[in-house]
Amino acid sequence: MAAAPTSTFPQNCVVLIESPDPTNPGYYLQGSGVVIGPHTILTASHVVYDIAEQAATRNTQLYPGWSGANPALGAGYISTTYTDHFNQIGVYGSTDLTKAQSALDYAVINTSYTFSSWMGVLTDYAGGEVHLTGYPAKANGKQVDQVGSVTADLRYSVLDYAESGFSSPGDSGGPLWLDANGSDDVAGIVSTTGYACQLTAADLSQIESWVNEDGYSLESPSTTHTAPVVTAASNVSLAEGQAIAASSLIASISNPSGDDITETLYEDAGGGSGYFTVDGVRQADSVWIHANPSQNVQYVGGSSSGSDTLNVGIYDATTDSAIYASSAIIASTTGPGQGAAGVLWRNSSTGGVELWSPNGSGGFAYHDLGTVDSSWQIAATGDFAGNSEDGILWRNTATGGVELWNQNGSAGFTYDSLGIVNPSWEIQETGDFTGSGADSILWRNTATGGVELWNPDGSGGFAYESLGVVNSNWRIEGTGDFTWTGADSILWRNASTGGVELWNSNGAAGFTYQSLGAVKSSWQIAGSGDFTGSGEDGILWRNASTGGVELWNPNGAGGFTYQSPGVVNPSWQIAATGDFAGGGADSILWRNASTGAAELWNPDGAGGFAYESLGVVNPTWQIFKQG
């Protein structure tokens, strides 16, 4: 198997070693080695010591991270003076080594050249899966990486290969290495085609002695290298569900020596209900995220009051080390009543618009938003700006015009025209289908069945994405994060068969399809919401014939568990769902079609609901259906 690019760590630490063959003019002896310090290459003794002649090899040339022609001789080798140190092993006239001799088959080459990265040394490795990276002659100058298993010999300090042919001529001196607790370390050095030298604590002591003898060290001199320092942001306050770039959690990185920083590191150590997402996929707590520059890592504020301890750091490829911030950051989510959902009303007679905002004490404050011509209808609400404040999306039934009311931070709104769209296109739902923290607008063409997304472009506009054409029997019934990924799915229902299907965001601007089976037509989808405060949305059903109510709550394994909250008189209709109390779990808002009475079912934290009357409101005022 071909190795990773030789310009990257740790492949750039593996060295092609060549020297003229004293018995065959014009031919070259080839071996491998590995950089283990700023000036030190570790290899096999028999690479720098001719065991048959019992004499040191001369005119050695070194090619770190080589992957080219064979022999390499020419451009690419490092210009250096060097000294080598080795164990005198073998017997005159023979190229064979016993296991006892292979246990001492290690050597170092100390050079005046300064390397920028190197591997560590792991002593007394007991066996397991390792990489063997080297320059086998059969690869014609190309670096090759293999993965296989080794076992520690019970009698000699060697590592036996489990796979036949794991090493071949040219691999001699190459490292057997593994990721040991986040550090790529050398555990053995290839000696023969049957076994490798197992590096012991005594071997490491000898190696360090050889290095010190030439005035070098396996560590970077403090006078020439200063490790990077990471400083975390502190006391970041987020509203419920607000998403921010994880990179903003690192306040600064000091890197005076210009080390190669290849990854940023994040961990949600727990404490609150917020979470990280990577490319839209939700991540578990207490697991370190190793993010490269191509990945989109976000932190999403929790759905309940509290705080998360977030640890941050970087990976320094130059020194093969993870560096963590000296202090963790605390991302506080909003408390009860702050960031809670409001109830949006429209007067069917006057065109009046009113917002009921939770007052933090279990009640609501009323905000008059003025009167709007009846040709304009409320089409949806959503956080289109990614600032944790919902805007109101309007559609003109006469002209096809689309307008967005965005909150201005002072209990008012600013108006933004989004243009005119052919009336055959209808706004169905909104949702954060990418995990970016900003809601998209989901459209459906009533004539063709076409489905389209308008995704916020980050500058106040939208980019258009076609999701294809869907048979008109399938209808969009809602959106929600039913899969605990941090990105919303689209909920479909087939009007003919009763089939239910989810389109789950796959984190790459597309969707995967999940069938939830078929449900009798007497049961209708009435809404969706996180009724348990778990971070996953459930599906709310209502039986039009019996008045029965049923919840489908995600079971954490891609399916749902069913809960029946009871039967409600059909004169009571489900008007909306939302976190109206700011407690992190969604409530169900009911409206009596006959009397105008409004009632909340608030989750009680034990799988049930507590009932709260909101009084009677003139039936000309209608609740815009949310959730």
PDB file of N, CA and C in Angstrom, residues 290-335:
ATOM      1  N   HIS A 290     -10.718  16.201  16.124  1.00  0.00           N
ATOM      2  CA  HIS A 290      -9.496  16.617  15.442  1.00  0.00           C
ATOM      3  C   HIS A 290      -9.918  17.182  14.086  1.00  0.00           C
ATOM      4  N   ALA A 291      -9.999  18.481  13.970  1.00  0.00           N
ATOM      5  CA  ALA A 291     -10.561  19.126  12.782  1.00  0.00           C
ATOM      6  C   ALA A 291      -9.461  19.655  11.878  1.00  0.00           C
ATOM      7  N   ASN A 292      -9.517  19.275  10.601  1.00  0.00           N
ATOM      8  CA  ASN A 292      -8.581  19.855   9.638  1.00  0.00           C
ATOM      9  C   ASN A 292      -9.239  21.064   8.977  1.00  0.00           C
ATOM     10  N   PRO A 293      -8.499  21.875   8.243  1.00  0.00           N
ATOM     11  CA  PRO A 293      -9.053  23.124   7.710  1.00  0.00           C
ATOM     12  C   PRO A 293     -10.238  22.951   6.772  1.00  0.00           C
ATOM     13  N   SER A 294     -10.401  21.766   6.173  1.00  0.00           N
ATOM     14  CA  SER A 294     -11.500  21.572   5.217  1.00  0.00           C
ATOM     15  C   SER A 294     -12.831  21.264   5.899  1.00  0.00           C
ATOM     16  N   GLN A 295     -12.824  21.032   7.212  1.00  0.00           N
ATOM     17  CA  GLN A 295     -14.049  20.650   7.906  1.00  0.00           C
ATOM     18  C   GLN A 295     -14.738  21.862   8.525  1.00  0.00           C
ATOM     19  N   ASN A 296     -16.065  21.823   8.482  1.00  0.00           N
ATOM     20  CA  ASN A 296     -16.880  22.886   9.078  1.00  0.00           C
ATOM     21  C   ASN A 296     -17.329  22.436  10.469  1.00  0.00           C
ATOM     22  N   VAL A 297     -16.680  22.985  11.495  1.00  0.00           N
ATOM     23  CA  VAL A 297     -17.006  22.617  12.870  1.00  0.00           C
ATOM     24  C   VAL A 297     -17.754  23.783  13.519  1.00  0.00           C
ATOM     25  N   GLN A 298     -18.917  23.497  14.067  1.00  0.00           N
ATOM     26  CA  GLN A 298     -19.749  24.509  14.708  1.00  0.00           C
ATOM     27  C   GLN A 298     -20.023  24.072  16.150  1.00  0.00           C
ATOM     28  N   TYR A 299     -20.251  25.079  17.015  1.00  0.00           N
ATOM     29  CA  TYR A 299     -20.773  24.795  18.350  1.00  0.00           C
ATOM     30  C   TYR A 299     -22.175  25.383  18.418  1.00  0.00           C
ATOM     31  N   VAL A 300     -23.141  24.569  18.885  1.00  0.00           N
ATOM     32  CA  VAL A 300     -24.541  24.976  18.950  1.00  0.00           C
ATOM     33  C   VAL A 300     -24.936  25.136  20.406  1.00  0.00           C
ATOM     34  N   GLY A 301     -25.447  26.313  20.750  1.00  0.00           N
ATOM     35  CA  GLY A 301     -25.872  26.571  22.120  1.00  0.00           C
ATOM     36  C   GLY A 301     -26.971  25.629  22.560  1.00  0.00           C
ATOM     37  N   GLY A 302     -26.969  25.290  23.835  1.00  0.00           N
ATOM     38  CA  GLY A 302     -27.899  24.299  24.371  1.00  0.00           C
ATOM     39  C   GLY A 302     -29.341  24.753  24.389  1.00  0.00           C
ATOM     40  N   SER A 303     -30.224  23.768  24.603  1.00  0.00           N
ATOM     41  CA  SER A 303     -31.660  24.036  24.598  1.00  0.00           C
ATOM     42  C   SER A 303     -32.198  24.266  25.998  1.00  0.00           C
ATOM     43  N   SER A 304     -31.322  24.397  26.964  1.00  0.00           N
ATOM     44  CA  SER A 304     -31.775  24.676  28.331  1.00  0.00           C
ATOM     45  C   SER A 304     -30.737  25.545  29.035  1.00  0.00           C
ATOM     46  N   SER A 305     -31.170  26.138  30.137  1.00  0.00           N
ATOM     47  CA  SER A 305     -30.268  26.996  30.895  1.00  0.00           C
ATOM     48  C   SER A 305     -29.113  26.171  31.449  1.00  0.00           C
ATOM     49  N   GLY A 306     -27.924  26.708  31.407  1.00  0.00           N
ATOM     50  CA  GLY A 306     -26.763  26.003  31.931  1.00  0.00           C
ATOM     51  C   GLY A 306     -25.509  26.399  31.184  1.00  0.00           C
ATOM     52  N   SER A 307     -24.449  25.648  31.368  1.00  0.00           N
ATOM     53  CA  SER A 307     -23.202  25.982  30.700  1.00  0.00           C
ATOM     54  C   SER A 307     -22.462  24.712  30.328  1.00  0.00           C
ATOM     55  N   ASP A 308     -21.678  24.817  29.266  1.00  0.00           N
ATOM     56  CA  ASP A 308     -20.834  23.715  28.817  1.00  0.00           C
ATOM     57  C   ASP A 308     -19.376  24.098  29.015  1.00  0.00           C
ATOM     58  N   THR A 309     -18.596  23.147  29.458  1.00  0.00           N
ATOM     59  CA  THR A 309     -17.154  23.334  29.536  1.00  0.00           C
ATOM     60  C   THR A 309     -16.555  22.833  28.225  1.00  0.00           C
ATOM     61  N   LEU A 310     -15.965  23.731  27.480  1.00  0.00           N
ATOM     62  CA  LEU A 310     -15.423  23.400  26.164  1.00  0.00           C
ATOM     63  C   LEU A 310     -13.911  23.534  26.196  1.00  0.00           C
ATOM     64  N   ASN A 311     -13.218  22.456  25.891  1.00  0.00           N
ATOM     65  CA  ASN A 311     -11.762  22.473  25.831  1.00  0.00           C
ATOM     66  C   ASN A 311     -11.311  22.633  24.389  1.00  0.00           C
ATOM     67  N   VAL A 312     -10.261  23.392  24.177  1.00  0.00           N
ATOM     68  CA  VAL A 312      -9.777  23.657  22.830  1.00  0.00           C
ATOM     69  C   VAL A 312      -8.265  23.492  22.785  1.00  0.00           C
ATOM     70  N   GLY A 313      -7.741  23.255  21.604  1.00  0.00           N
ATOM     71  CA  GLY A 313      -6.304  23.107  21.442  1.00  0.00           C
ATOM     72  C   GLY A 313      -5.928  23.013  19.984  1.00  0.00           C
ATOM     73  N   ILE A 314      -4.666  22.660  19.721  1.00  0.00           N
ATOM     74  CA  ILE A 314      -4.150  22.514  18.366  1.00  0.00           C
ATOM     75  C   ILE A 314      -3.253  21.285  18.318  1.00  0.00           C
ATOM     76  N   TYR A 315      -3.021  20.784  17.103  1.00  0.00           N
ATOM     77  CA  TYR A 315      -2.043  19.719  16.919  1.00  0.00           C
ATOM     78  C   TYR A 315      -0.842  20.295  16.180  1.00  0.00           C
ATOM     79  N   ASP A 316       0.336  20.148  16.778  1.00  0.00           N
ATOM     80  CA  ASP A 316       1.583  20.679  16.237  1.00  0.00           C
ATOM     81  C   ASP A 316       2.325  19.525  15.557  1.00  0.00           C
ATOM     82  N   ALA A 317       2.281  19.499  14.211  1.00  0.00           N
ATOM     83  CA  ALA A 317       2.928  18.418  13.473  1.00  0.00           C
ATOM     84  C   ALA A 317       4.445  18.508  13.537  1.00  0.00           C
ATOM     85  N   THR A 318       4.966  19.695  13.775  1.00  0.00           N
ATOM     86  CA  THR A 318       6.421  19.846  13.849  1.00  0.00           C
ATOM     87  C   THR A 318       7.007  19.045  14.990  1.00  0.00           C
ATOM     88  N   THR A 319       6.358  19.104  16.127  1.00  0.00           N
ATOM     89  CA  THR A 319       6.850  18.383  17.311  1.00  0.00           C
ATOM     90  C   THR A 319       5.990  17.167  17.637  1.00  0.00           C
ATOM     91  N   ASP A 320       5.005  16.860  16.751  1.00  0.00           N
ATOM     92  CA  ASP A 320       4.119  15.712  16.966  1.00  0.00           C
ATOM     93  C   ASP A 320       3.500  15.752  18.355  1.00  0.00           C
ATOM     94  N   SER A 321       2.815  16.856  18.645  1.00  0.00           N
ATOM     95  CA  SER A 321       2.245  17.002  19.987  1.00  0.00           C
ATOM     96  C   SER A 321       0.953  17.790  19.928  1.00  0.00           C
ATOM     97  N   ALA A 322       0.065  17.468  20.843  1.00  0.00           N
ATOM     98  CA  ALA A 322      -1.167  18.228  21.011  1.00  0.00           C
ATOM     99  C   ALA A 322      -0.946  19.276  22.093  1.00  0.00           C
ATOM    100  N   ILE A 323      -1.409  20.490  21.836  1.00  0.00           N
ATOM    101  CA  ILE A 323      -1.222  21.603  22.769  1.00  0.00           C
ATOM    102  C   ILE A 323      -2.601  22.142  23.120  1.00  0.00           C
ATOM    103  N   TYR A 324      -2.898  22.188  24.384  1.00  0.00           N
ATOM    104  CA  TYR A 324      -4.225  22.575  24.839  1.00  0.00           C
ATOM    105  C   TYR A 324      -4.199  23.950  25.498  1.00  0.00           C
ATOM    106  N   ALA A 325      -5.329  24.615  25.440  1.00  0.00           N
ATOM    107  CA  ALA A 325      -5.446  25.922  26.075  1.00  0.00           C
ATOM    108  C   ALA A 325      -5.263  25.783  27.579  1.00  0.00           C
ATOM    109  N   SER A 326      -4.721  26.822  28.180  1.00  0.00           N
ATOM    110  CA  SER A 326      -4.455  26.770  29.611  1.00  0.00           C
ATOM    111  C   SER A 326      -5.738  26.792  30.433  1.00  0.00           C
ATOM    112  N   SER A 327      -6.803  27.284  29.837  1.00  0.00           N
ATOM    113  CA  SER A 327      -8.081  27.297  30.558  1.00  0.00           C
ATOM    114  C   SER A 327      -9.200  26.984  29.577  1.00  0.00           C
ATOM    115  N   ALA A 328     -10.219  26.294  30.070  1.00  0.00           N
ATOM    116  CA  ALA A 328     -11.366  25.943  29.233  1.00  0.00           C
ATOM    117  C   ALA A 328     -12.265  27.166  29.073  1.00  0.00           C
ATOM    118  N   ILE A 329     -13.139  27.128  28.095  1.00  0.00           N
ATOM    119  CA  ILE A 329     -14.104  28.205  27.931  1.00  0.00           C
ATOM    120  C   ILE A 329     -15.476  27.723  28.397  1.00  0.00           C
ATOM    121  N   ILE A 330     -16.269  28.634  28.839  1.00  0.00           N
ATOM    122  CA  ILE A 330     -17.623  28.328  29.284  1.00  0.00           C
ATOM    123  C   ILE A 330     -18.586  29.002  28.318  1.00  0.00           C
ATOM    124  N   ALA A 331     -19.422  28.207  27.668  1.00  0.00           N
ATOM    125  CA  ALA A 331     -20.421  28.750  26.752  1.00  0.00           C
ATOM    126  C   ALA A 331     -21.773  28.671  27.440  1.00  0.00           C
ATOM    127  N   SER A 332     -22.272  29.805  27.890  1.00  0.00           N
ATOM    128  CA  SER A 332     -23.517  29.828  28.654  1.00  0.00           C
ATOM    129  C   SER A 332     -24.705  29.958  27.717  1.00  0.00           C
ATOM    130  N   THR A 333     -25.706  29.118  27.923  1.00  0.00           N
ATOM    131  CA  THR A 333     -26.933  29.225  27.149  1.00  0.00           C
ATOM    132  C   THR A 333     -27.932  30.079  27.909  1.00  0.00           C
ATOM    133  N   THR A 334     -28.979  30.482  27.227  1.00  0.00           N
ATOM    134  CA  THR A 334     -29.957  31.382  27.825  1.00  0.00           C
ATOM    135  C   THR A 334     -30.758  30.689  28.913  1.00  0.00           C
ATOM    136  N   GLY A 335     -31.213  31.460  29.858  1.00  0.00           N
ATOM    137  CA  GLY A 335     -32.024  30.934  30.940  1.00  0.00           C
ATOM    138  C   GLY A 335     -33.500  30.939  30.595  1.00  0.00           C
TER     139      GLY A 335
END
